[in-house]
PDB file of C-alpha atoms in Angstrom:
ATOM      1  CA  MET A 209     -88.115 -49.955   3.277  1.00  0.00           C
ATOM      2  CA  CYS A 210     -91.214 -48.024   2.598  1.00  0.00           C
ATOM      3  CA  PHE A 211     -91.619 -45.302   0.038  1.00  0.00           C
ATOM      4  CA  SER A 212     -94.479 -43.846  -1.670  1.00  0.00           C
ATOM      5  CA  GLY A 213     -92.969 -43.507  -5.309  1.00  0.00           C
ATOM      6  CA  PHE A 214     -89.951 -42.952  -7.368  1.00  0.00           C
ATOM      7  CA  GLU A 215     -88.808 -41.537 -10.659  1.00  0.00           C
ATOM      8  CA  TRP A 216     -85.620 -42.783 -12.562  1.00  0.00           C
ATOM      9  CA  LYS A 217     -84.471 -40.991 -15.672  1.00  0.00           C
ATOM     10  CA  TYR A 218     -82.005 -42.829 -18.024  1.00  0.00           C
ATOM     11  CA  SER A 219     -80.080 -41.249 -20.862  1.00  0.00           C
ATOM     12  CA  ALA A 220     -77.566 -43.217 -23.006  1.00  0.00           C
ATOM     13  CA  THR A 221     -75.534 -40.091 -23.250  1.00  0.00           C
ATOM     14  CA  SER A 222     -74.857 -39.968 -19.576  1.00  0.00           C
ATOM     15  CA  HIS A 223     -74.377 -43.720 -19.088  1.00  0.00           C
ATOM     16  CA  GLY A 224     -71.508 -44.170 -16.862  1.00  0.00           C
ATOM     17  CA  THR A 225     -71.302 -40.648 -15.638  1.00  0.00           C
ATOM     18  CA  GLY A 226     -73.800 -40.639 -13.001  1.00  0.00           C
ATOM     19  CA  VAL A 227     -73.422 -40.180  -9.243  1.00  0.00           C
ATOM     20  CA  VAL A 228     -73.052 -43.783  -8.632  1.00  0.00           C
ATOM     21  CA  ASP A 229     -70.431 -44.165 -11.303  1.00  0.00           C
ATOM     22  CA  GLY A 230     -68.470 -41.160  -9.694  1.00  0.00           C
ATOM     23  CA  ILE A 231     -68.594 -42.743  -6.111  1.00  0.00           C
ATOM     24  CA  GLY A 232     -67.324 -46.140  -7.606  1.00  0.00           C
ATOM     25  CA  GLY A 233     -64.479 -44.258  -9.572  1.00  0.00           C
ATOM     26  CA  THR A 234     -63.502 -42.275  -6.653  1.00  0.00           C
ATOM     27  CA  THR A 235     -63.467 -45.429  -4.394  1.00  0.00           C
ATOM     28  CA  LYS A 236     -61.384 -47.575  -6.816  1.00  0.00           C
ATOM     29  CA  SER A 237     -58.931 -44.703  -7.152  1.00  0.00           C
ATOM     30  CA  ARG A 238     -58.453 -44.125  -3.604  1.00  0.00           C
ATOM     31  CA  VAL A 239     -57.872 -48.010  -3.052  1.00  0.00           C
ATOM     32  CA  TYR A 240     -55.630 -48.186  -5.931  1.00  0.00           C
ATOM     33  CA  ALA A 241     -53.551 -45.260  -4.232  1.00  0.00           C
ATOM     34  CA  GLU A 242     -53.411 -47.278  -1.120  1.00  0.00           C
ATOM     35  CA  VAL A 243     -52.024 -50.244  -3.056  1.00  0.00           C
ATOM     36  CA  LYS A 244     -49.396 -48.129  -4.867  1.00  0.00           C
ATOM     37  CA  ALA A 245     -48.249 -46.654  -1.666  1.00  0.00           C
ATOM     38  CA  ARG A 246     -47.906 -50.235  -0.258  1.00  0.00           C
ATOM     39  CA  ARG A 247     -50.299 -49.550   2.578  1.00  0.00           C
ATOM     40  CA  ALA A 248     -52.557 -52.305   1.458  1.00  0.00           C
ATOM     41  CA  ILE A 249     -52.732 -55.580  -0.522  1.00  0.00           C
ATOM     42  CA  VAL A 250     -55.813 -56.047  -2.536  1.00  0.00           C
ATOM     43  CA  GLN A 251     -56.102 -59.236  -4.672  1.00  0.00           C
ATOM     44  CA  ASN A 252     -59.900 -59.773  -4.729  1.00  0.00           C
ATOM     45  CA  ALA A 253     -63.205 -58.295  -3.506  1.00  0.00           C
ATOM     46  CA  ILE A 254     -62.919 -59.560  -0.062  1.00  0.00           C
ATOM     47  CA  ASP A 255     -59.519 -57.559   0.272  1.00  0.00           C
ATOM     48  CA  PHE A 256     -61.083 -54.554  -1.461  1.00  0.00           C
ATOM     49  CA  ALA A 257     -64.036 -53.864   1.036  1.00  0.00           C
ATOM     50  CA  PRO A 258     -62.144 -53.099   4.163  1.00  0.00           C
ATOM     51  CA  VAL A 259     -59.660 -50.897   2.470  1.00  0.00           C
ATOM     52  CA  ALA A 260     -62.471 -49.005   0.666  1.00  0.00           C
ATOM     53  CA  SER A 261     -64.221 -48.513   3.923  1.00  0.00           C
ATOM     54  CA  LYS A 262     -60.994 -47.089   5.419  1.00  0.00           C
ATOM     55  CA  VAL A 263     -60.258 -44.666   2.603  1.00  0.00           C
ATOM     56  CA  VAL A 264     -63.828 -43.359   1.937  1.00  0.00           C
ATOM     57  CA  PRO A 265     -65.451 -43.603   5.385  1.00  0.00           C
ATOM     58  CA  ASN A 266     -68.420 -41.557   4.360  1.00  0.00           C
ATOM     59  CA  ILE A 267     -69.415 -44.299   1.792  1.00  0.00           C
ATOM     60  CA  THR A 268     -70.886 -47.594   2.992  1.00  0.00           C
ATOM     61  CA  VAL A 269     -69.134 -50.495   1.289  1.00  0.00           C
ATOM     62  CA  ILE A 270     -70.951 -53.822   1.094  1.00  0.00           C
ATOM     63  CA  SER A 271     -69.217 -56.978  -0.092  1.00  0.00           C
ATOM     64  CA  MET A 272     -71.482 -59.041  -2.412  1.00  0.00           C
ATOM     65  CA  LEU A 273     -69.902 -62.303  -3.178  1.00  0.00           C
ATOM     66  CA  GLN A 274     -70.695 -64.713  -5.877  1.00  0.00           C
ATOM     67  CA  ASN A 275     -72.733 -66.794  -3.515  1.00  0.00           C
ATOM     68  CA  ASP A 276     -74.876 -63.825  -2.531  1.00  0.00           C
ATOM     69  CA  ILE A 277     -75.494 -63.125  -6.335  1.00  0.00           C
ATOM     70  CA  ASP A 278     -76.522 -66.740  -6.973  1.00  0.00           C
ATOM     71  CA  LYS A 279     -79.044 -66.638  -4.088  1.00  0.00           C
ATOM     72  CA  THR A 280     -80.764 -63.552  -5.626  1.00  0.00           C
ATOM     73  CA  GLN A 281     -80.756 -65.012  -9.177  1.00  0.00           C
ATOM     74  CA  ILE A 282     -83.807 -67.155  -8.221  1.00  0.00           C
ATOM     75  CA  ASN A 283     -85.844 -64.071  -7.726  1.00  0.00           C
ATOM     76  CA  TRP A 284     -84.581 -62.568 -10.949  1.00  0.00           C
ATOM     77  CA  ASN A 285     -85.599 -65.628 -12.889  1.00  0.00           C
ATOM     78  CA  LEU A 286     -89.307 -65.012 -11.598  1.00  0.00           C
ATOM     79  CA  ALA A 287     -89.409 -61.473 -12.835  1.00  0.00           C
ATOM     80  CA  LYS A 288     -91.941 -60.680 -15.530  1.00  0.00           C
ATOM     81  CA  ASP A 289     -91.065 -58.986 -18.811  1.00  0.00           C
ATOM     82  CA  VAL A 290     -92.022 -55.441 -19.314  1.00  0.00           C
ATOM     83  CA  PRO A 291     -93.212 -54.566 -22.653  1.00  0.00           C
ATOM     84  CA  GLY A 292     -91.752 -51.338 -23.990  1.00  0.00           C
ATOM     85  CA  ILE A 293     -88.865 -51.070 -21.471  1.00  0.00           C
ATOM     86  CA  LYS A 294     -86.148 -50.762 -24.069  1.00  0.00           C
ATOM     87  CA  LYS A 295     -87.860 -47.503 -25.373  1.00  0.00           C
ATOM     88  CA  ALA A 296     -88.243 -46.243 -21.779  1.00  0.00           C
ATOM     89  CA  HIS A 297     -86.158 -43.199 -20.710  1.00  0.00           C
ATOM     90  CA  ILE A 298     -88.256 -42.348 -17.667  1.00  0.00           C
ATOM     91  CA  ILE A 299     -89.629 -44.652 -15.269  1.00  0.00           C
ATOM     92  CA  LYS A 300     -92.055 -43.316 -12.701  1.00  0.00           C
ATOM     93  CA  SER A 301     -94.111 -44.851 -10.071  1.00  0.00           C
ATOM     94  CA  SER A 302     -97.269 -43.612  -8.348  1.00  0.00           C
ATOM     95  CA  ASP A 303     -99.501 -45.532  -5.797  1.00  0.00           C
ATOM     96  CA  ASP A 304     -99.484 -49.055  -7.080  1.00  0.00           C
ATOM     97  CA  HIS A 305     -98.647 -48.248 -10.798  1.00  0.00           C
ATOM     98  CA  ILE A 306     -95.433 -47.931 -12.699  1.00  0.00           C
ATOM     99  CA  CYS A 307     -95.360 -45.962 -15.816  1.00  0.00           C
ATOM    100  CA  LEU A 308     -92.662 -45.964 -18.642  1.00  0.00           C
ATOM    101  CA  PHE A 309     -92.060 -42.897 -20.843  1.00  0.00           C
ATOM    102  CA  THR A 310     -90.017 -42.311 -23.945  1.00  0.00           C
ATOM    103  CA  SER A 311     -89.104 -38.703 -23.139  1.00  0.00           C
ATOM    104  CA  GLN A 312     -89.852 -35.960 -20.653  1.00  0.00           C
ATOM    105  CA  GLN A 313     -92.102 -34.369 -23.123  1.00  0.00           C
ATOM    106  CA  ASN A 314     -94.275 -37.636 -23.054  1.00  0.00           C
ATOM    107  CA  LEU A 315     -94.915 -37.798 -19.300  1.00  0.00           C
ATOM    108  CA  ASP A 316     -98.681 -37.680 -19.973  1.00  0.00           C
ATOM    109  CA  THR A 317     -98.462 -40.446 -22.417  1.00  0.00           C
ATOM    110  CA  PRO A 318     -97.076 -43.695 -21.005  1.00  0.00           C
ATOM    111  CA  ILE A 319     -95.758 -46.541 -23.199  1.00  0.00           C
TER     112      ILE A 319
END
């Protein structure tokens, strides 16, 4: 994947109410409806993925099992600490730099 930059804004007041949370909630709700209607049996993540793919065909569902997570843990253990990240509400990249900001007003003053 190649991209020239990104901007990510985080607000504690909207935590859990973003687009990704809505997609996850909708998917779980529709899978639950299939289970209640006895059209599917879901007992674990492996069972969940194909049912989710069927009931929300416009969403790509990818199973990630514990073994997959364990493989990536090695990479996370090598990640460096980022000073000031707990105060950051905006993370923005440009070229080869990543800047952290405490608010929209501070976009000219990175942490």
